[in-house]
Short mmCIF file of C-alpha atoms in Angstrom, two decimals:
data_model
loop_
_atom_site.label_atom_id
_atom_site.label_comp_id
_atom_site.label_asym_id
_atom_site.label_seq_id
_atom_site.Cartn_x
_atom_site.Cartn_y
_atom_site.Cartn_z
CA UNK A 212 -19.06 16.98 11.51
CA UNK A 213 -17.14 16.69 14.65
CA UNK A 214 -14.98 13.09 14.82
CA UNK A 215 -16.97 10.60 17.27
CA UNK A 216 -20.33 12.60 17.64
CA UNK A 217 -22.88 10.03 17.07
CA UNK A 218 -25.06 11.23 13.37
CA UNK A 219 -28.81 12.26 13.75
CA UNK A 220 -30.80 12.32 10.73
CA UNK A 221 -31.12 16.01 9.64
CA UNK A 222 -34.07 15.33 7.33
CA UNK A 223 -36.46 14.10 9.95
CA UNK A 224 -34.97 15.81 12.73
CA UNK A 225 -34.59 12.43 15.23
CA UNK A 226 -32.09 10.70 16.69
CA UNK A 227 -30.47 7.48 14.18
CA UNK A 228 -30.05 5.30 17.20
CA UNK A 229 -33.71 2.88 17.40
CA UNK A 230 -34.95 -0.26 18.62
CA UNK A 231 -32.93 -2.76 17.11
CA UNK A 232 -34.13 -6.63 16.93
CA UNK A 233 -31.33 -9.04 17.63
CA UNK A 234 -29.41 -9.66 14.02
CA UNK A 235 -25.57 -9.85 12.85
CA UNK A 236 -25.72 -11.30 9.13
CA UNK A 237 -28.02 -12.20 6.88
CA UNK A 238 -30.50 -14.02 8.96
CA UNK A 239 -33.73 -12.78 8.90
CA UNK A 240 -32.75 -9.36 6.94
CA UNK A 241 -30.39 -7.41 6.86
CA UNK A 242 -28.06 -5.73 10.09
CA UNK A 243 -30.05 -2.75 11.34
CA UNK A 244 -27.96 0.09 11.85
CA UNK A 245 -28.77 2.23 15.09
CA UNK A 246 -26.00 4.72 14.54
CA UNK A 247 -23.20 5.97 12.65
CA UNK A 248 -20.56 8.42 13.12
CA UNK A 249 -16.87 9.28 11.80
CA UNK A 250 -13.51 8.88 13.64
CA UNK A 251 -11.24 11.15 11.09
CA UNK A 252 -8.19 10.09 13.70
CA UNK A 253 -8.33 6.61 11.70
CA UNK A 254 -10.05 7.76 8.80
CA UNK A 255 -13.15 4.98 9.43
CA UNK A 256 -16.58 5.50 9.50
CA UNK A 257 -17.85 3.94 12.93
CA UNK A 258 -21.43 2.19 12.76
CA UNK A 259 -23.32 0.61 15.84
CA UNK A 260 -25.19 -1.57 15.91
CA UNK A 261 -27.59 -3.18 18.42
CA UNK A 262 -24.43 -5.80 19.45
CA UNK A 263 -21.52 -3.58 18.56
CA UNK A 264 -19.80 -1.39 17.41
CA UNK A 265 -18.13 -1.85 13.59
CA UNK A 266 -15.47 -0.05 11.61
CA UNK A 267 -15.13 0.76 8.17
CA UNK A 268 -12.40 2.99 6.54
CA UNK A 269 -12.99 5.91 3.76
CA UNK A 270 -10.62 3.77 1.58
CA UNK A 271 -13.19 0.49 1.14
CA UNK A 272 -16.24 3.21 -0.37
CA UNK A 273 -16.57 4.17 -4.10
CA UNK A 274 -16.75 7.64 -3.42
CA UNK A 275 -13.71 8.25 -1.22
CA UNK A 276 -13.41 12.00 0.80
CA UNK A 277 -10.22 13.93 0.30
CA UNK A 278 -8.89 16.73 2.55
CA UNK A 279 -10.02 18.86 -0.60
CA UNK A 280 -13.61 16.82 -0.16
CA UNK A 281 -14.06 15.95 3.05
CA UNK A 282 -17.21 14.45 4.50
CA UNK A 283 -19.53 16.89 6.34
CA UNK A 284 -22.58 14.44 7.12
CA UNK A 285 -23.36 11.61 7.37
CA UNK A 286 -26.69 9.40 8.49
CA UNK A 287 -28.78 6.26 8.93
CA UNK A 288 -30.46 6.13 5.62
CA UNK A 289 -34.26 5.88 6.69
CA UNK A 290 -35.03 4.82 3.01
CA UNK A 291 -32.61 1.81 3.11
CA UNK A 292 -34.91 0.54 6.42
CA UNK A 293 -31.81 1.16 8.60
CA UNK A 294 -29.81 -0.83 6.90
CA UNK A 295 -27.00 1.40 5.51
CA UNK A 296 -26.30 5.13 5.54
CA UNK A 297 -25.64 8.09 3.77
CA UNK A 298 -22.67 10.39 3.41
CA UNK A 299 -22.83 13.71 2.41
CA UNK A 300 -18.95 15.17 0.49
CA UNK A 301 -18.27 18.93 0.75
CA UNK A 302 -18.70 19.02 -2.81
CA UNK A 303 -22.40 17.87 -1.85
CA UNK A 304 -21.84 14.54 -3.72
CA UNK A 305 -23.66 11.34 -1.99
CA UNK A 306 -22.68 7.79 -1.40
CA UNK A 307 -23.79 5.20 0.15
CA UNK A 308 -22.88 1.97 2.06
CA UNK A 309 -24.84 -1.03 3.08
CA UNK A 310 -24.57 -3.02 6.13
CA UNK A 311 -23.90 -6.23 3.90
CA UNK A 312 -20.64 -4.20 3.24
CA UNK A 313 -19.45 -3.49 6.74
CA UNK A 314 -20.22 -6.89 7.48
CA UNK A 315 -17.96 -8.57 4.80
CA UNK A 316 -14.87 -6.25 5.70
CA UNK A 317 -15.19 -6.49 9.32
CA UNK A 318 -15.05 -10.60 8.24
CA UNK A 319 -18.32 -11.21 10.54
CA UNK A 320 -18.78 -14.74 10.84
CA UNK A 321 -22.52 -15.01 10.92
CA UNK A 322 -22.07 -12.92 7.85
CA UNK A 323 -19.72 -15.12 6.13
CA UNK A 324 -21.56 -18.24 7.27
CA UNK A 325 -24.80 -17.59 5.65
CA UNK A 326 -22.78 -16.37 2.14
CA UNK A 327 -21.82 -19.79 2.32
CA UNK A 328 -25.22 -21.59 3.01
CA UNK A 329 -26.90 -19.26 0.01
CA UNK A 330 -24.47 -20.17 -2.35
CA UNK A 331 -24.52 -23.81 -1.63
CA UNK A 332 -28.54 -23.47 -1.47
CA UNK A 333 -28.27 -21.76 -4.91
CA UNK A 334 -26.13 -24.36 -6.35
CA UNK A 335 -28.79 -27.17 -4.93
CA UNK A 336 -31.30 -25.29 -6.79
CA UNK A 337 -29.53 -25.44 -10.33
CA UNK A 338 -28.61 -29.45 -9.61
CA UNK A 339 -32.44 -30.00 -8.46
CA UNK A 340 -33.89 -28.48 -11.98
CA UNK A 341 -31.10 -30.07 -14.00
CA UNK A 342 -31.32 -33.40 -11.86
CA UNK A 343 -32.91 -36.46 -14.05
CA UNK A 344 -34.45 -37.68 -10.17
CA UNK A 345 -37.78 -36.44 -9.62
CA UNK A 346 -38.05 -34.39 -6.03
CA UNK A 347 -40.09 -37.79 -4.72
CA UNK A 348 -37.04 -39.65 -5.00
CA UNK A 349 -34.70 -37.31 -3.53
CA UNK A 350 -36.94 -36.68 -0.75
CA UNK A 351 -36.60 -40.72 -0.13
CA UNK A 352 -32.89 -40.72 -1.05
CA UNK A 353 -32.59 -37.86 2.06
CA UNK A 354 -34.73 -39.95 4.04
CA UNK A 355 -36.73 -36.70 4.74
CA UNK A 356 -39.67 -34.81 3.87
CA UNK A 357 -40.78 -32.60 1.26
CA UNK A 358 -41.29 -29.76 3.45
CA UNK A 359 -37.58 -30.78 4.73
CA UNK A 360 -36.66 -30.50 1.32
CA UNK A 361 -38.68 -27.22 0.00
CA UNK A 362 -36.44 -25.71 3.49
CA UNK A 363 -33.42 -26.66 2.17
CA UNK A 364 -33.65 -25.36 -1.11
CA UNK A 365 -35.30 -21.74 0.06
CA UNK A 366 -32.17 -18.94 0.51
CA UNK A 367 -34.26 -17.49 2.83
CA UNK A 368 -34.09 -20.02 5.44
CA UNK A 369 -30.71 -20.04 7.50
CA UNK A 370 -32.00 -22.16 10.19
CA UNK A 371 -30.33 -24.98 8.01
CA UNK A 372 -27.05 -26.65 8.30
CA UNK A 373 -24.18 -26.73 5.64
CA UNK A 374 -24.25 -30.47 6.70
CA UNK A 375 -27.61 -31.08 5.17
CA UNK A 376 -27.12 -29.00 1.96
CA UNK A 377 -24.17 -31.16 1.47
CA UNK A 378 -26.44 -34.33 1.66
CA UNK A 379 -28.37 -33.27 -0.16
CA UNK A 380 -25.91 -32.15 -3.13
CA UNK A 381 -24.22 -35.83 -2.48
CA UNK A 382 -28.14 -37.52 -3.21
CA UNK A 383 -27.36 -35.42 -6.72
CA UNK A 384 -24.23 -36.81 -7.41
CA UNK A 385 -22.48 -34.17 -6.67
CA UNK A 386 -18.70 -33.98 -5.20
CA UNK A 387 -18.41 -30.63 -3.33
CA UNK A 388 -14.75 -29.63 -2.32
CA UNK A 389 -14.23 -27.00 0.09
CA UNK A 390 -10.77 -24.95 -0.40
CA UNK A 391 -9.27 -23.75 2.86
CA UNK A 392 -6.20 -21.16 2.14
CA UNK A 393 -4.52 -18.95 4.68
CA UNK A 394 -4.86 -15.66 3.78
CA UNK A 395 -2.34 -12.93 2.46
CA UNK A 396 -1.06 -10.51 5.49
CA UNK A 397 -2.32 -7.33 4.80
CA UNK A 398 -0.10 -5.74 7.47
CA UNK A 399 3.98 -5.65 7.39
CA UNK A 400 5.38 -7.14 9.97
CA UNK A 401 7.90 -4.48 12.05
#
């Protein structure tokens, strides 16, 4: 496959690139991806979406292509609902890579934002069940309502703030510390 053609899916014989509803992370499903090609200048696959256009190199896969094995297609994967894609090896092995994955390495922070509300929403779900407060008296503690309080407790919902997952782990008795690091550089500085 020539480096920057946009893919086409071979087995149905149509072009990758669809209608697309508006979506960067986890809310509401997954990222739909419209397209996806290869740019063997930086060794990166390239996949577009409906907002833009995201990078992800051959080194962050499992099954990594070699000069002995390089890739000679690749596709939106239909069966994944547009929502990852296929690549094809010489040596006719298959992998493939979900959006969730482009998202965390391109450090997307709708992406990153909603890890963090589903974690905390899990957590509120463990402390609920273990809780000796029955959900009436939470839901008075939160000053709220139960259908406030179902919300915050489904993982599915991401209209919700960290703010009120955090009240509501404090009506648990709950101390929540947040840990805020710099990162390691990743590049050497010339």
């Amino acid at each position: 496959m020539e480096s920057g053609s946009w893919a086409t899916d071979d087995r149905q014989g149509y072009q990758t690139s669809t209608s697309v509803a508006r979506r960067i992370g986890t809310r509401g499903g997954a990222m739909k991806i419209q397209a996806v090609s290869l740019n063997n200048r930086k060794k990166a696959f390239q996949v577009k979406t409906s907002k833009r256009t995201l990078q992800l190199p051959y080194s962050k896969v499992d099954l990594k292509p070699s000069a002995a094995d390089p890739i000679v297609r690749v596709f939106v994967d239909k069966e994944l609902g547009s929502e990852g894609f296929t690549y094809v090896l010489k040596s006719g092995k298959e992998g493939t890579v979900h959006s969730e994955q482009v998202l965390a390495y391109n450090q997307d922070p709708h992406y990153l934002r909603d890890a963090l509300l589903y974690k905390l929403t899990v957590e509120a779900q463990k402390r609920v069940e273990a809780s000796a407060l029955s959900k009436r008296e939470i839901i008075r503690r939160l000053g709220t309502s139960a259908t406030q309080l179902y919300r915050l407790l489904d993982q599915t919902n991401y209209s919700k703030s960290v703010d009120q997952l955090l009240s509501l782990l404090h009506v648990l008795d709950c101390d929540v510390e947040l840990l805020v690091r710099a990162k390691r550089a990743t590049r050497k500085a010339a």
